[in-house]
C-alpha positions as a printed Julia matrix, in Angstrom:
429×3 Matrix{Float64}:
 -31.45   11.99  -19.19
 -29.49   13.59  -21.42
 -26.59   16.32  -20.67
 -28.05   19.33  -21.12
 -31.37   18.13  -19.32
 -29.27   16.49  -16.45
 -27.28   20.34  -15.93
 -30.57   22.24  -15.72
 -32.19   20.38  -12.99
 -29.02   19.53  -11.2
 -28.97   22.01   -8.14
 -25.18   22.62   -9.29
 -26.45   25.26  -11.59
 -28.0    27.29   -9.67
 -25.09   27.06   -6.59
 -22.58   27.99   -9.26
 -22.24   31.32   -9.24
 -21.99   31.78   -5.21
 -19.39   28.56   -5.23
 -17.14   29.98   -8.22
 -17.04   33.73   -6.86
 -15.69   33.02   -3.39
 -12.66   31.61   -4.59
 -12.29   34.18   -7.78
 -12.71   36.82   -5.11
 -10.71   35.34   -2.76
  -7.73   35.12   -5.51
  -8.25   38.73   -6.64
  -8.48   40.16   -3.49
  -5.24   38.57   -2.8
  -5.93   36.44    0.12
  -5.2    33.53   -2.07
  -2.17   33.86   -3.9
   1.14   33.49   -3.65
   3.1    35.57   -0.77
   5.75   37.67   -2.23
   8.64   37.09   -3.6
   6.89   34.87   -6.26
   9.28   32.49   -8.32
   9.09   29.99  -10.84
   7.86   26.96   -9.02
   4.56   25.14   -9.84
   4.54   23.37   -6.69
   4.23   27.14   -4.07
   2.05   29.01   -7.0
  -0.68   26.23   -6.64
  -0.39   25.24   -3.07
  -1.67   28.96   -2.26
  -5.15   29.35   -4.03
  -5.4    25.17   -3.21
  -5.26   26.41    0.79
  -8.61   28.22    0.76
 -10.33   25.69   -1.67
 -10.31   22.33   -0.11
 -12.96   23.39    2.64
 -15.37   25.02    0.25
 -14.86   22.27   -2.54
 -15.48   19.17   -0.18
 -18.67   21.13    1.16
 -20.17   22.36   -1.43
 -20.13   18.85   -3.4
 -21.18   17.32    0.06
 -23.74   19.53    0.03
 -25.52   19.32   -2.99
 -24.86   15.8    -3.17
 -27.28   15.68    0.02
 -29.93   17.31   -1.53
 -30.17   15.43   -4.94
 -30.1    12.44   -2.87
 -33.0    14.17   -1.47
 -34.84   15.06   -4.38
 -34.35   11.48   -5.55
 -35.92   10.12   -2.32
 -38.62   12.52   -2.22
 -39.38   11.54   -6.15
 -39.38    7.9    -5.33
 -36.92    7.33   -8.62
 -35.39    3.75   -7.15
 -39.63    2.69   -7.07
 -40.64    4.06   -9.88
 -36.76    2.43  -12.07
 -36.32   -0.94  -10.07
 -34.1    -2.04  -13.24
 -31.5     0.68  -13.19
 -28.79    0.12  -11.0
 -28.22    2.49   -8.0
 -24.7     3.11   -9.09
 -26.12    4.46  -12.39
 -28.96    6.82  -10.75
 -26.0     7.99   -8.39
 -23.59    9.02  -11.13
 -26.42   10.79  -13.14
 -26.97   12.88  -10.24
 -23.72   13.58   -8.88
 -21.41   14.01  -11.55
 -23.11   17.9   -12.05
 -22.29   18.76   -8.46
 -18.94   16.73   -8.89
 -18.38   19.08  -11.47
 -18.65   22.19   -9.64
 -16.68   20.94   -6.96
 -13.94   20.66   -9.65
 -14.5    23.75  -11.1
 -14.34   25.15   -7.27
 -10.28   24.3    -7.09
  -9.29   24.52  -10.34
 -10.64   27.9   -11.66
  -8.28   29.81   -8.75
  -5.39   27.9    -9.6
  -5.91   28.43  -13.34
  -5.63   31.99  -12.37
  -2.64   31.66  -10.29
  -0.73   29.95  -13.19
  -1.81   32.34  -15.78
  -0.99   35.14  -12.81
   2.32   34.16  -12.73
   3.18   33.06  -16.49
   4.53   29.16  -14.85
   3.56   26.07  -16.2
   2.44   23.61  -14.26
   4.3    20.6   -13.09
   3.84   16.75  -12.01
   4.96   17.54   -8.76
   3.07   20.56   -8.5
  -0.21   19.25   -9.97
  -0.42   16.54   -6.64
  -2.58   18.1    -4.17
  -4.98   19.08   -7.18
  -5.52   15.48   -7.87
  -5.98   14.87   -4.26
  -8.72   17.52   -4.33
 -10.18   16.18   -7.49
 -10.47   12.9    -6.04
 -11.83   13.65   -2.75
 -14.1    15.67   -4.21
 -15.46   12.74   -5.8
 -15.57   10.74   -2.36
 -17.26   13.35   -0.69
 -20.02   13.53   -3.41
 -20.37   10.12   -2.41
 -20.66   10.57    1.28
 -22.88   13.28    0.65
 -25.47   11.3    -1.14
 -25.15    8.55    1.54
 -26.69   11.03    3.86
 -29.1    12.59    2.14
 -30.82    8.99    1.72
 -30.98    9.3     5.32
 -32.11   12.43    6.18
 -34.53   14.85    4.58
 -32.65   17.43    2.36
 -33.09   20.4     3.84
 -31.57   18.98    7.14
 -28.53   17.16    5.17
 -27.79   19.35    3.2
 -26.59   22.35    5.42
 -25.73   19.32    8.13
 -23.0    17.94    5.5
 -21.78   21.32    4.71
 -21.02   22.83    8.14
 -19.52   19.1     8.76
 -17.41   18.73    6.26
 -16.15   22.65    6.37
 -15.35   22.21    9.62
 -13.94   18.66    9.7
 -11.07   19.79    6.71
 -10.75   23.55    7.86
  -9.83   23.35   11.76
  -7.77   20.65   12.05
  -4.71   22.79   11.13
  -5.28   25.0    14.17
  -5.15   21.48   16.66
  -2.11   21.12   18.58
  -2.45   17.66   18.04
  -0.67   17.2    14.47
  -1.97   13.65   13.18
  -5.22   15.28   12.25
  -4.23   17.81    9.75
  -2.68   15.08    7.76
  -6.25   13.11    6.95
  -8.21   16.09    6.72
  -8.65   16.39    2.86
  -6.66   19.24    2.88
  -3.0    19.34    2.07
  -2.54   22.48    4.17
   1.11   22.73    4.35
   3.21   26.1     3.44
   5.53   24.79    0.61
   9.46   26.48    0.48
  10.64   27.02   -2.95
  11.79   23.9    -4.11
   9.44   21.87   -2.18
   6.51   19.37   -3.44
   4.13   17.16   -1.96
   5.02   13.25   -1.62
   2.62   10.49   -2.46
   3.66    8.98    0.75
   2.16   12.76    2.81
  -1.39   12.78   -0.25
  -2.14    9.1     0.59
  -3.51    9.11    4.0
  -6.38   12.17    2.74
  -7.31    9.89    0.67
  -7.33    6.69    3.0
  -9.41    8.02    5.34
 -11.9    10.3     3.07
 -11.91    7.35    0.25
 -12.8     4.44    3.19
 -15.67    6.14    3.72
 -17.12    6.82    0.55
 -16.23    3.33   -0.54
 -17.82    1.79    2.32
 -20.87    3.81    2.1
 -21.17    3.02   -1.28
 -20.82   -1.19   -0.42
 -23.96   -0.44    1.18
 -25.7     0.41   -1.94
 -25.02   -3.28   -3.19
 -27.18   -5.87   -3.47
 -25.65   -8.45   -1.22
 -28.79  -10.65    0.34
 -27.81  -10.31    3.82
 -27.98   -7.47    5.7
 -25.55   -7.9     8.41
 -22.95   -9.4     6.0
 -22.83   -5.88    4.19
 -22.66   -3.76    7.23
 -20.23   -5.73    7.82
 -17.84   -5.54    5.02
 -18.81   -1.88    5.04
 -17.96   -1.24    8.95
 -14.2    -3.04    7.86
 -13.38   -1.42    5.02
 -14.06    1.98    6.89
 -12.49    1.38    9.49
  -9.17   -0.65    7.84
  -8.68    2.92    5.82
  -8.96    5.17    8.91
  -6.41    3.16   11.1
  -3.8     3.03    7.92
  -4.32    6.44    7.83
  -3.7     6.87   11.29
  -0.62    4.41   11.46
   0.83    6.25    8.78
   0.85    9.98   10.47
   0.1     9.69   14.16
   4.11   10.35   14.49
   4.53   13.03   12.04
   4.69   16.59   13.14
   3.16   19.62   11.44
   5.07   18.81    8.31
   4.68   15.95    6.27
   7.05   14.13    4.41
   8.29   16.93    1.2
  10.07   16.56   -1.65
  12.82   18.97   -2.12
  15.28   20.14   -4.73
  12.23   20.22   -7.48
  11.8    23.69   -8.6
  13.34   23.89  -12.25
  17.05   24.38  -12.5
  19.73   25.96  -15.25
  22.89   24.7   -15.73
  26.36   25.33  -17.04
  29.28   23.5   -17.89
  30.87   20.51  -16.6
  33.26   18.88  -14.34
  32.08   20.58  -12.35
  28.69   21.63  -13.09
  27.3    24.74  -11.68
  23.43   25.11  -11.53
  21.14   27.56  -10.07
  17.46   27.7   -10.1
  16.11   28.68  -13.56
  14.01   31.2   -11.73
  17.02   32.72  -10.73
  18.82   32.2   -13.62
  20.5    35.8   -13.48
  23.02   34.47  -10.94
  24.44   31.64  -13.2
  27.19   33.12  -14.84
  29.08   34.8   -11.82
  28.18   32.03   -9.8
  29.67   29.57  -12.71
  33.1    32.1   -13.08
  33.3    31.81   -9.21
  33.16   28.1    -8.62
  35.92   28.65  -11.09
  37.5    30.85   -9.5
  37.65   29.35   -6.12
  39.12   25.73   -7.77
  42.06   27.3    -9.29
  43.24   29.14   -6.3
  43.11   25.77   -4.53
  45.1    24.29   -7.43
  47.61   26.6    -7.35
  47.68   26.62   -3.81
  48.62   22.5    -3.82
  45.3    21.22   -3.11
  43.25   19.6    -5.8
  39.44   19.4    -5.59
  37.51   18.3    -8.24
  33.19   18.26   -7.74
  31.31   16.93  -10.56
  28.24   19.04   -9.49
  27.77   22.37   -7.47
  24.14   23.42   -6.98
  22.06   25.95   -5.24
  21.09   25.19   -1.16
  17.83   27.65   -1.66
  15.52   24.64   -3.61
  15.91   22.55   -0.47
  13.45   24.38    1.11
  13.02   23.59    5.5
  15.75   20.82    4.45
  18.62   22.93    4.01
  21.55   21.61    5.69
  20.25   17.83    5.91
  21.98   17.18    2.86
  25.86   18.02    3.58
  28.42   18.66    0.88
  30.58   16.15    0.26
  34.16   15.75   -2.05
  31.88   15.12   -5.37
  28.55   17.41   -4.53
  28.52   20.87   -3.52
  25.64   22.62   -2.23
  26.52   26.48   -1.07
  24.18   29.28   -1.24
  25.04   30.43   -4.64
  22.16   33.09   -5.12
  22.0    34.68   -1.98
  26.06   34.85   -2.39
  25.42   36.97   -5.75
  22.87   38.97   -4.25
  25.22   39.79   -1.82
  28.23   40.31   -3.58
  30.79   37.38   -2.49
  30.16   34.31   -4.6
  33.46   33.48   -4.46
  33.39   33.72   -0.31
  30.54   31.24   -0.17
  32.5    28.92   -2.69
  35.2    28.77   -0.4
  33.71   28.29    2.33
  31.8    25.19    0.73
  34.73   23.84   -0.44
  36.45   23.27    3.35
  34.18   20.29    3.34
  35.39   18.11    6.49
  34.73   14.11    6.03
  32.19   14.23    8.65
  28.88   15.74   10.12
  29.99   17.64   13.43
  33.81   18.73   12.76
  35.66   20.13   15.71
  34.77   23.85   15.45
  38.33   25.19   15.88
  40.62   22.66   13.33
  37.36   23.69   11.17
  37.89   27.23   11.39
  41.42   27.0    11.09
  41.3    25.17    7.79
  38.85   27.53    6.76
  41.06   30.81    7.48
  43.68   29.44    5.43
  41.26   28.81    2.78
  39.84   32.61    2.98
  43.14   33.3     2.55
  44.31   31.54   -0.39
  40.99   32.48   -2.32
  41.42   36.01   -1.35
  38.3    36.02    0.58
  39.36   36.6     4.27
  37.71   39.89    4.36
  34.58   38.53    4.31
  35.24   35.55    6.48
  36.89   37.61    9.53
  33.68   39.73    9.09
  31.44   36.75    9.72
  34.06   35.93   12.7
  33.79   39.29   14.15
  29.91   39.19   14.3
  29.71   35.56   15.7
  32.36   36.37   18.51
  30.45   39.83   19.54
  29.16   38.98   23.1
  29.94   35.3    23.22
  33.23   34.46   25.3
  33.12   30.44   24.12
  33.06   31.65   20.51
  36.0    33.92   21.11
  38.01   31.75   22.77
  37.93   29.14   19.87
  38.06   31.64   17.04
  41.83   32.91   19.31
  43.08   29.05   19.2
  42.13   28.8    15.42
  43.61   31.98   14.48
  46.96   30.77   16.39
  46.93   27.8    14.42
  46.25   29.46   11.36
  49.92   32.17   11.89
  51.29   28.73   12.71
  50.58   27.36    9.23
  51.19   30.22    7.37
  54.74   30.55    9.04
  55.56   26.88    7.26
  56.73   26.61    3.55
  54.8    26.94    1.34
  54.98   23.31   -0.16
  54.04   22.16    3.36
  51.02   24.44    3.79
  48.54   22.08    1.44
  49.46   18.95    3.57
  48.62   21.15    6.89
  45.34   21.74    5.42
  44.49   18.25    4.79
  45.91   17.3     8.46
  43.51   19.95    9.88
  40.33   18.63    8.01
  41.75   15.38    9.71
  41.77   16.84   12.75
  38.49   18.4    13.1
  36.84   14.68   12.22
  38.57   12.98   15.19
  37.1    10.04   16.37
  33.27    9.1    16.94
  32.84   12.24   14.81
């Protein structure tokens, strides 16, 4: 049949224009995009519009796939074309309503994209193909059931199912389940993009299903040998998937640090995220800054790369500073005045992962000091000691070794500095 012919009788035609407005309305009404502030990240200007999409995709295909399988059983076409293969009579009647589950995710985030004037990314583009593919499978499992069941019981069957099965498994306390729904549900950061490793068991469990369904529609001459294969493969994808996220918690493995960045010059090299590109320059003149007061101060520190914490996303602070890689919060330190403060305070980077609070402190107060930004650390002090007698008490023994210090010569101060650092990474630290 050809293309035109195949579109007009396909039952995707006439679902179109209910399927296509939810999500358009959806977008423009604003339940779909982005949440404010919106920045230049592919990966959170898709993953919004994508939320409220996977449910009505997946059913929608699932439905209509139900009731052309339907049609076709009602039509007798397998009696009446014993020579065409049942693969090829399934594709003829399922691409259409493929098609419109397609059209289903991408049209809203089309309009996100052109909403927000970004360009779409690798990373970014992951949970689409997830949804492109699945849509696929659950055309597949769709049709399986509609050979099974007359059409005007599968097809609403398959499309309160499948709604159901990928919408409410997000609410479960249980977390395993929201992980092989279909849906890739989870709130990204900026910064943050889906990992094959948290797409692939969606598709395990989804794909097993539609592949063993279809392994049912080949011509193998026993019976019980295909069920089978069919009942393995089905159930070999749903236990990977299972293995793989039965100890995950409500977020799967992310990528972070992949929203676009902007750099500027070198040893060391200061970027920011391009979306915030506005900060560059006084965050470059204050990494600056903050290395030549420690220079002339007798201690030499020399990072090859100092880059913006806020692309880490719910991963801030599990990737430290260390001597050669610096990671402070440069824009919110712009935005609030004191880049210089948080370059300091970056650069008092102890050797190891819990430092001794008060040899910490200590070496950061004379740090504040020789970068001329102890106004803003004794603030910070102040509002960490209010109402907290532990605090105070450690912030009093860092501040006496700190008049200690500053009471020795000056050529003897660097040295202290170093010691202290020492000191705050005693041992088993």
């Amino acid at each position: 049949m050809r293309f035109r012919s195949r579109l007009r009788s396909s039952s995707a035609l006439w679902a179109a224009p209910f399927s296509l407005a939810i999500p358009v309305l959806y977008y423009l009404t604003g339940a779909s995009r982005p949440a404010p502030p919106v920045l230049d990240d592919a990966a959170v200007v898709i993953s919004a519009p994508l939320y409220y999409s996977y449910a009505l995709a997946y059913a929608v295909t699932s439905a209509l796939a139900a009731w052309e399988s339907g049609r076709l059983k009602e039509w007798g076409v397998r009696d009446r074309a014993p020579a065409r293969s049942r693969f090829r009579v399934a594709a003829e009647v399922l691409w259409p309503v493929t098609l419109l589950g397609w059209l289903v995710v991408l049209v809203p985030v089309v309009m996100a994209l052109v909403d927000h004037g970004v360009r779409p990314t690798e990373t970014g583009l992951r949970p689409v193909w997830l949804a492109l593919l699945l849509c696929a499978a659950h055309a597949v499992i769709g049709f399986a059931v509609g050979r099974l069941l007359p059409k005007v019981v599968a097809a609403p069957v398959m499309a309160i199912v499948v709604w159901v099965a990928v919408s409410f498994p997000v609410s479960f306390e249980t977390a395993w389940p929201r992980h092989v729904s279909g849906a890739f549900l989870t709130d990204l950061m900026f910064g943050e993009a889906a990992t094959y490793r948290a797409l692939l068991p969606h598709l395990l469990l989804t794909g097993s299903i539609a592949a063993a369904l279809a392994l049912c529609w080949v011509r193998i001459p026993h019976a019980v040998l295909r069920t089978g294969l069919a009942v393995c493969l089905a159930a070999a994808g749903i236990t990977s998937a299972y293995a793989m996220t039965h100890s995950w918690g409500y977020d799967p493995p992310l990528l972070a640090d992949q929203a676009p960045e902007v750099c500027s010059g070198s040893a060391p090299r200061v970027c920011v995220p391009r979306a915030l590109g506005g900060g560059l320059r006084p965050a470059d003149q204050a990494v600056r800054r903050v290395l030549k007061d420690f220079d002339e101060a007798g201690v030499r520190l020399a990072p090859r790369l100092v880059e913006d914490d806020v692309t880490q996303g719910r991963a801030a602070g599990s990737r430290p500073s260390t001597q050669e890689t610096w990671r402070p919060s440069l824009t919110a330190g712009v935005r609030a005045g004191h880049p210089r403060y948080v370059v300091a305070m970056e650069a008092v980077t102890p050797p190891c992962a819990r430092p001794d609070r008060r040899h910490l402190m200590a070496a950061q107060l004379w740090a504040a000091r020789v970068t001329g930004t102890d106004r803003e650390l004794r603030a910070d002090l102040d509002r960490r000691r209010q109402g907290d007698p532990e605090e105070a008490a450690v912030q009093d023994r860092a501040e006496a070794e700190f008049r200690a210090a500053r009471r020795l010569p000056a050529a003897s101060q660097p040295e202290w500095y170093r010691h202290e650092l020492r000191l705050a990474c005693g041992a088993g630290r």
